[in-house]
Coordinates of C-alpha atoms in Angstrom, one line a residue:
M1 CA 176.3 145.3 61.9
N2 CA 173.6 147.9 62.2
V3 CA 175.2 151.2 63.3
T4 CA 173.7 154.6 63.8
V5 CA 176.0 157.6 63.6
I6 CA 174.6 160.8 65.1
G7 CA 175.9 163.9 63.4
T8 CA 177.1 164.2 59.8
G9 CA 179.8 166.7 60.3
Y10 CA 183.5 165.9 59.6
V11 CA 183.8 163.1 62.0
G12 CA 180.4 161.6 61.6
L13 CA 180.4 161.6 57.8
V14 CA 183.8 160.0 57.5
T15 CA 183.0 157.4 60.2
G16 CA 179.6 156.5 58.7
A17 CA 181.0 156.2 55.2
C18 CA 184.0 154.1 56.1
L19 CA 182.0 151.8 58.3
A20 CA 179.5 151.3 55.5
D21 CA 182.4 150.6 53.1
A22 CA 183.4 147.7 55.4
G23 CA 179.9 146.1 54.9
N24 CA 177.9 147.6 57.9
N25 CA 174.4 149.0 57.5
V26 CA 174.9 152.6 58.6
F27 CA 172.2 155.1 59.5
C28 CA 173.6 158.7 59.6
L29 CA 171.3 160.9 61.6
D30 CA 171.3 164.6 61.7
V31 CA 168.7 167.2 62.6
D32 CA 170.0 169.6 59.9
E33 CA 167.5 169.1 57.1
R34 CA 169.6 171.1 54.6
K35 CA 172.7 169.0 55.2
I36 CA 170.8 165.7 54.9
G37 CA 169.2 166.9 51.7
T38 CA 172.6 167.8 50.3
L39 CA 174.0 164.3 51.2
N40 CA 171.0 162.6 49.7
E41 CA 171.8 164.3 46.5
N42 CA 175.3 162.7 46.6
K43 CA 176.9 166.1 47.4
I44 CA 179.5 166.3 50.1
P45 CA 179.4 169.4 52.3
I46 CA 183.1 169.2 53.2
F47 CA 186.3 168.7 51.2
E48 CA 188.1 165.5 52.1
P49 CA 190.1 163.5 49.6
G50 CA 188.6 160.1 48.8
L51 CA 185.4 160.6 50.7
E52 CA 182.9 161.4 47.9
P53 CA 183.2 158.1 46.0
I54 CA 182.9 156.1 49.2
V55 CA 179.7 157.9 50.1
R56 CA 178.3 157.5 46.6
R57 CA 178.9 153.8 46.2
N58 CA 177.6 152.9 49.7
R59 CA 174.5 154.9 49.2
E60 CA 174.0 153.1 45.9
A61 CA 174.6 149.8 47.6
G62 CA 172.0 150.6 50.2
R63 CA 174.5 150.4 53.1
L64 CA 174.5 154.1 53.9
R65 CA 171.4 156.1 54.7
F66 CA 171.1 159.8 55.6
S67 CA 168.0 160.9 57.5
T68 CA 166.5 163.4 60.1
E69 CA 164.2 160.7 61.5
V70 CA 165.4 160.4 65.1
A71 CA 163.2 157.5 66.2
A72 CA 164.2 155.5 63.2
G73 CA 167.9 156.3 63.8
V74 CA 167.7 155.1 67.4
A75 CA 165.8 152.0 66.4
H76 CA 168.3 151.1 63.7
G77 CA 171.6 150.5 65.5
E78 CA 172.5 148.6 68.6
L79 CA 175.6 150.8 68.4
Q80 CA 174.9 154.5 68.6
L81 CA 178.0 156.6 67.8
I82 CA 177.7 160.2 68.9
A83 CA 179.7 162.4 66.5
V84 CA 178.2 165.8 67.0
G85 CA 180.1 169.1 67.3
T86 CA 181.5 170.3 70.6
P87 CA 182.3 174.0 69.8
P88 CA 184.3 176.0 72.3
G89 CA 182.3 178.2 74.7
G90 CA 183.3 181.7 75.7
D91 CA 185.3 180.4 78.6
G92 CA 187.2 177.9 76.5
S93 CA 185.2 174.9 77.7
A94 CA 183.6 172.5 75.2
D95 CA 179.9 173.1 74.6
M96 CA 178.2 169.8 75.4
K97 CA 174.7 170.8 74.4
H98 CA 174.6 168.7 71.2
V99 CA 176.1 165.7 72.8
L100 CA 173.6 165.7 75.7
E101 CA 170.7 166.3 73.3
A102 CA 171.7 163.3 71.3
A103 CA 171.9 161.2 74.5
R104 CA 168.5 162.4 75.5
A105 CA 167.0 161.5 72.1
I106 CA 168.5 158.0 72.4
G107 CA 166.9 157.5 75.9
R108 CA 163.6 158.8 74.7
H109 CA 163.3 156.4 71.8
M110 CA 165.3 153.3 72.7
K111 CA 163.4 150.0 73.2
G112 CA 166.3 147.6 73.8
Y113 CA 170.0 147.4 74.7
K114 CA 172.2 150.1 73.2
V115 CA 175.9 150.9 73.3
I116 CA 176.3 154.7 73.2
A117 CA 179.8 155.6 72.1
T118 CA 181.1 159.1 72.1
K119 CA 183.3 159.8 69.1
S120 CA 183.1 163.6 69.6
T121 CA 185.9 165.1 71.5
V122 CA 184.4 165.6 75.0
P123 CA 185.7 166.6 78.5
V124 CA 186.6 164.0 81.1
G125 CA 183.4 162.9 82.9
T126 CA 181.1 163.2 79.8
A127 CA 180.2 159.5 79.9
D128 CA 178.9 160.0 83.4
R129 CA 176.8 162.9 82.3
I130 CA 175.4 160.9 79.4
K131 CA 174.5 158.0 81.8
G132 CA 172.6 160.5 84.0
V133 CA 170.7 161.9 81.0
L134 CA 169.8 158.3 79.8
K135 CA 168.6 157.3 83.3
E136 CA 166.5 160.4 83.6
E137 CA 164.8 159.7 80.2
L138 CA 164.3 156.0 81.1
S139 CA 163.1 156.5 84.7
G140 CA 159.3 155.8 85.1
K141 CA 158.9 154.6 81.5
K142 CA 161.5 152.0 80.7
P143 CA 163.7 151.7 83.9
D144 CA 164.7 148.1 83.2
L145 CA 166.3 148.8 79.7
Q146 CA 170.0 148.2 79.7
F147 CA 172.7 150.4 78.0
S148 CA 176.4 151.0 78.1
V149 CA 178.2 154.3 77.6
V150 CA 181.7 154.1 76.2
S151 CA 184.3 156.5 74.9
N152 CA 185.6 155.8 71.4
P153 CA 187.5 159.0 70.4
E154 CA 188.5 159.6 66.8
F155 CA 192.0 160.4 65.6
L156 CA 191.4 161.6 62.1
K157 CA 193.6 164.2 60.4
E158 CA 191.8 166.5 58.1
G159 CA 193.0 165.9 54.6
A160 CA 193.9 162.2 55.4
A161 CA 190.8 161.2 57.4
V162 CA 189.7 158.3 55.1
E163 CA 193.2 156.8 55.2
D164 CA 193.3 157.3 59.0
F165 CA 190.0 155.5 59.5
M166 CA 190.8 152.7 57.1
R167 CA 194.3 152.1 58.5
P168 CA 194.2 153.4 62.1
D169 CA 197.4 153.4 64.2
R170 CA 195.2 152.8 67.3
I171 CA 191.6 152.3 68.3
I172 CA 190.8 153.5 71.8
I173 CA 187.9 151.9 73.6
G174 CA 187.1 153.4 77.0
A175 CA 184.7 150.9 78.7
D176 CA 184.2 148.6 81.6
D177 CA 181.4 146.5 80.1
E178 CA 182.5 143.4 78.3
R179 CA 179.4 143.2 76.1
A180 CA 180.1 146.7 74.8
I181 CA 183.8 146.0 74.3
A182 CA 182.9 142.9 72.3
L183 CA 180.6 144.8 70.0
L184 CA 183.2 147.5 69.3
R185 CA 185.9 144.9 68.7
R186 CA 183.6 143.3 66.2
L187 CA 182.9 146.7 64.6
Y188 CA 186.6 147.5 64.1
A189 CA 187.8 144.0 63.3
P190 CA 188.0 144.8 59.5
F191 CA 190.4 147.7 60.2
Q192 CA 193.0 145.8 62.1
R193 CA 193.5 142.5 60.3
N194 CA 197.3 142.6 60.2
R195 CA 197.9 143.5 63.9
E196 CA 196.0 144.4 67.0
R197 CA 195.2 148.1 67.2
V198 CA 192.5 148.1 69.9
I199 CA 193.5 149.6 73.3
V200 CA 190.9 149.1 76.0
M201 CA 191.1 151.4 79.0
G202 CA 188.9 153.2 81.5
V203 CA 186.3 155.6 80.2
R204 CA 187.8 158.7 81.8
S205 CA 191.3 157.6 80.6
A206 CA 190.0 157.4 77.0
E207 CA 188.3 160.8 77.2
L208 CA 191.6 162.3 78.5
T209 CA 193.7 160.5 75.9
K210 CA 192.1 162.4 73.0
Y211 CA 192.7 165.8 74.6
A212 CA 196.2 164.8 75.7
A213 CA 197.1 163.6 72.2
N214 CA 196.1 166.8 70.4
S215 CA 197.7 168.9 73.1
M216 CA 200.9 167.0 72.7
L217 CA 201.0 167.6 69.0
A218 CA 200.2 171.3 69.5
T219 CA 203.0 171.5 72.0
R220 CA 205.5 170.0 69.5
I221 CA 204.4 172.6 66.9
S222 CA 204.8 175.6 69.3
F223 CA 208.1 174.3 70.5
M224 CA 209.5 174.1 67.0
N225 CA 208.2 177.5 66.2
E226 CA 210.0 178.9 69.3
V227 CA 213.2 177.1 68.2
A228 CA 212.8 178.5 64.7
N229 CA 212.6 182.0 65.9
L230 CA 215.6 181.5 68.1
A231 CA 217.5 179.9 65.2
E232 CA 216.8 182.9 63.1
A233 CA 218.2 185.2 65.8
L234 CA 221.3 183.1 66.2
G235 CA 222.1 182.5 62.6
A236 CA 221.2 178.8 62.7
D237 CA 218.8 176.9 60.4
V238 CA 215.7 175.3 61.9
E239 CA 215.6 172.7 59.1
E240 CA 219.0 171.4 60.0
V241 CA 218.0 171.4 63.7
R242 CA 214.8 169.5 62.9
R243 CA 216.8 166.8 61.1
G244 CA 219.2 166.6 63.9
I245 CA 216.7 166.2 66.7
G246 CA 214.2 164.2 64.6
S247 CA 216.8 161.5 64.1
D248 CA 216.5 160.6 67.8
P249 CA 214.0 157.8 67.9
R250 CA 212.8 159.2 71.3
I251 CA 211.7 162.3 69.5
G252 CA 210.9 161.3 65.9
T253 CA 210.2 163.4 62.9
D254 CA 206.5 164.1 63.0
F255 CA 205.1 167.5 63.9
L256 CA 208.6 169.1 64.0
Y257 CA 208.0 171.6 61.2
A258 CA 208.2 175.3 61.9
G259 CA 205.7 177.5 60.3
A260 CA 203.0 180.2 60.7
G261 CA 201.2 178.5 63.6
Y262 CA 198.6 175.8 63.9
G263 CA 194.9 176.2 63.3
G264 CA 191.8 174.1 62.4
S265 CA 188.9 172.7 64.3
C266 CA 190.8 170.6 66.8
F267 CA 194.1 171.8 68.2
P268 CA 193.0 175.4 69.2
K269 CA 189.7 174.1 70.7
D270 CA 191.2 171.1 72.5
V271 CA 194.1 173.0 74.0
K272 CA 191.6 175.5 75.5
A273 CA 189.2 172.8 76.7
L274 CA 192.0 170.8 78.4
Q275 CA 193.2 173.9 80.1
R276 CA 189.6 174.5 81.3
T277 CA 189.3 171.0 82.6
A278 CA 192.6 171.2 84.4
G279 CA 191.8 174.5 86.0
E280 CA 188.5 173.1 87.3
A281 CA 190.4 170.1 88.7
G282 CA 192.8 172.5 90.5
R283 CA 195.7 171.3 88.4
P284 CA 196.3 174.1 85.8
L285 CA 198.4 173.1 82.8
R286 CA 200.9 176.0 82.6
L287 CA 202.7 174.4 79.7
L288 CA 199.5 174.5 77.5
A289 CA 199.0 178.2 78.4
A290 CA 202.5 178.8 76.9
V291 CA 201.7 176.6 73.9
E292 CA 198.6 178.7 73.1
A293 CA 200.4 182.0 73.6
V294 CA 203.3 181.0 71.4
N295 CA 200.9 179.9 68.6
E296 CA 198.9 183.1 68.7
A297 CA 202.2 185.1 68.4
Q298 CA 203.4 182.9 65.6
K299 CA 200.4 183.7 63.4
H300 CA 201.7 187.3 63.2
V301 CA 205.4 186.4 62.3
L302 CA 204.8 186.6 58.6
F303 CA 203.3 190.1 58.8
N304 CA 206.2 191.2 61.0
K305 CA 208.6 190.0 58.3
I306 CA 206.6 191.9 55.6
E307 CA 206.5 195.0 57.7
N308 CA 210.3 194.8 58.4
R309 CA 211.0 194.5 54.7
F310 CA 208.6 197.2 53.4
G311 CA 208.1 199.5 56.3
N312 CA 204.7 201.1 55.7
V313 CA 202.6 198.7 53.6
K314 CA 199.7 201.0 53.1
G315 CA 198.5 201.0 49.5
K316 CA 200.6 197.9 48.7
T317 CA 199.1 194.7 47.3
F318 CA 200.3 191.2 48.5
A319 CA 199.7 187.9 46.8
L320 CA 198.6 185.2 49.3
W321 CA 198.9 181.5 48.4
G322 CA 196.7 179.4 50.7
L323 CA 193.8 180.2 53.0
A324 CA 192.9 176.8 54.6
F325 CA 194.6 176.0 57.8
K326 CA 196.4 173.1 56.1
A327 CA 196.5 171.5 52.7
N328 CA 193.9 169.0 51.5
T329 CA 191.0 170.6 53.4
D330 CA 188.7 173.6 53.0
D331 CA 188.6 174.2 56.8
M332 CA 189.3 177.9 57.6
R333 CA 188.7 177.7 61.3
E334 CA 191.5 179.4 63.3
A335 CA 193.6 179.4 60.1
P336 CA 196.9 181.4 60.2
S337 CA 195.9 183.1 57.0
L338 CA 193.1 184.9 58.8
A339 CA 195.7 186.6 61.1
L340 CA 197.9 187.6 58.2
V341 CA 195.0 188.9 56.2
A342 CA 193.7 190.9 59.2
D343 CA 197.2 192.4 59.9
L344 CA 197.7 193.4 56.2
V345 CA 194.2 194.9 55.8
Q346 CA 194.4 196.8 59.1
A347 CA 197.7 198.2 57.9
G348 CA 196.1 199.5 54.7
A349 CA 197.3 196.8 52.3
K350 CA 195.3 194.8 49.8
V351 CA 195.4 191.1 49.4
Q352 CA 195.0 188.9 46.3
A353 CA 194.4 185.4 47.6
Y354 CA 194.3 182.0 45.9
D355 CA 193.4 178.6 47.5
P356 CA 192.4 175.7 45.3
V357 CA 189.6 174.6 47.7
A358 CA 189.0 177.1 50.5
G359 CA 189.0 180.1 48.2
K360 CA 185.5 179.4 46.8
N361 CA 183.6 180.7 49.8
F362 CA 186.1 183.0 51.3
Q363 CA 185.1 186.7 51.8
H364 CA 187.0 189.4 53.7
E365 CA 187.2 193.1 53.3
G366 CA 190.3 194.1 51.4
V367 CA 190.8 190.6 49.9
K368 CA 190.2 189.6 46.3
V369 CA 190.0 185.9 45.7
V370 CA 191.4 184.9 42.3
P371 CA 191.2 181.6 40.3
S372 CA 194.8 180.7 40.1
A373 CA 198.2 181.0 41.8
L374 CA 199.6 183.1 39.0
A375 CA 196.6 185.4 38.9
A376 CA 197.3 186.3 42.6
L377 CA 200.8 187.5 41.5
E378 CA 199.5 190.0 39.0
G379 CA 200.3 193.6 40.2
A380 CA 201.3 192.3 43.6
D381 CA 204.3 193.8 45.5
A382 CA 205.3 190.4 47.1
L383 CA 204.1 186.9 47.7
A384 CA 203.2 185.3 51.1
I385 CA 202.6 181.6 51.5
V386 CA 200.5 180.2 54.3
T387 CA 199.2 176.8 53.2
E388 CA 201.4 174.0 51.9
W389 CA 199.3 172.9 48.9
R390 CA 201.2 170.6 46.6
E391 CA 200.9 172.9 43.6
F392 CA 202.9 175.5 45.6
R393 CA 205.9 173.2 46.2
S394 CA 207.6 173.5 42.9
P395 CA 206.4 176.6 41.1
D396 CA 207.7 178.5 38.1
F397 CA 210.0 180.9 39.9
S398 CA 210.7 182.9 36.8
A399 CA 207.0 183.5 36.4
I400 CA 206.8 184.6 40.0
K401 CA 209.8 187.0 39.6
A402 CA 208.3 188.4 36.4
R403 CA 205.0 189.2 37.9
L404 CA 205.9 190.6 41.3
K405 CA 206.9 194.3 41.7
T406 CA 209.4 193.2 44.3
P407 CA 210.8 189.6 43.8
A408 CA 210.2 188.6 47.5
I409 CA 208.5 185.5 49.0
F410 CA 207.5 185.4 52.6
D411 CA 207.1 181.6 53.2
G412 CA 205.1 180.5 56.2
R413 CA 205.7 176.8 55.4
N414 CA 209.4 176.7 54.5
L415 CA 208.7 175.2 51.1
Y416 CA 211.8 176.3 49.2
D417 CA 215.6 176.1 49.2
P418 CA 217.0 179.4 50.3
A419 CA 220.1 178.9 48.1
Q420 CA 218.1 178.3 45.0
L421 CA 216.1 181.4 45.4
R422 CA 219.2 183.4 46.2
E423 CA 220.7 182.3 42.9
L424 CA 217.5 183.3 41.1
G425 CA 217.6 186.7 42.5
I426 CA 214.5 186.3 44.7
E427 CA 214.4 187.6 48.2
Y428 CA 213.3 184.8 50.5
Y429 CA 211.9 185.2 54.0
P430 CA 211.1 181.8 55.5
I431 CA 210.6 180.8 59.2
G432 CA 213.8 180.1 61.0
R433 CA 215.9 179.3 58.0
K434 CA 219.4 180.6 57.2
V435 CA 219.2 182.7 54.0

């Protein structure tokens, strides 16, 4: 199939590459000339495991093309997948400027039937707005041209996006036009050969499903962080509680890990946007307001533990392992590390930070980025861990103890066994664990 993907950010690039890898001819369109130039040099502007070789081999095979030529992009694909950014506005709502500009460009250049599918996370009612833009562009010039607007939200986890696309747990198609549904079923057929994964629903339901899914996951994280803080106060262990409740099949084990709060490009933005949508509809989501408040407070828990242990931290140096909001990504948006760094620097402390991917371009006053985990420990008073990178999971504890002025670890991801560290003579300050 000939497919055009508009936007070569995280969603667009993964989508375009994976569709090309299934044999489709994919035209990735972006107005950012620098980004397109980078991609045409086989350089990937984001860190995502497994993505680079897929892009390279499909470019070499001629199935994947990157261009800024709008008219050519619209002409290429009967399917036009909009995957541009929807950054949060000052009021928490999603900024729809890029989505509507993409729709307007399609209307301006289309010469035949098109299916316009939104993969971007967009507020409920966006499909109607896109239809209005298209009709406006076509009126007077090509009023008889037919098109369908559908919702086809993505459910990709950063750090596992290629795997998620290739082996999806569900494929949501929000549409009421059988021709459009048939085209999308054909597009996704290679990704659901062992069982049916397509769920067809109304357009507005599909738009809401994406926001509801991310908000539910954010709710589970904030709930477990609240339970962790309570467990700590009561002398319980949140890991034991997690196993106890996660064994209930109605609850399950996913997203029940306590920590330093969630971040990234999706959960914070989508929780805010859904609250905004709900408020405009006169149905405020009070639960999500609490989820957001809990998460913001949780980002400061590690600093509070550090301050409780050391008192005045002015003049002290802290090693920081991890900067990205989660492992296997370089995404720093809304990362819990940013809150910890800001708290430490504001209190007069210095930070020596290491992240195997996100550290390359990180800059912050009072922070020295170092090339290795052990280098971060040199001359540091204690260690804080914010990202669960694999290389942090089983470190050389004797080397840690030898390098730190105070053998203390403040663990925002609960990576270690409290009993083991106690035997090694290392002070351990996790989230909600019994130490």
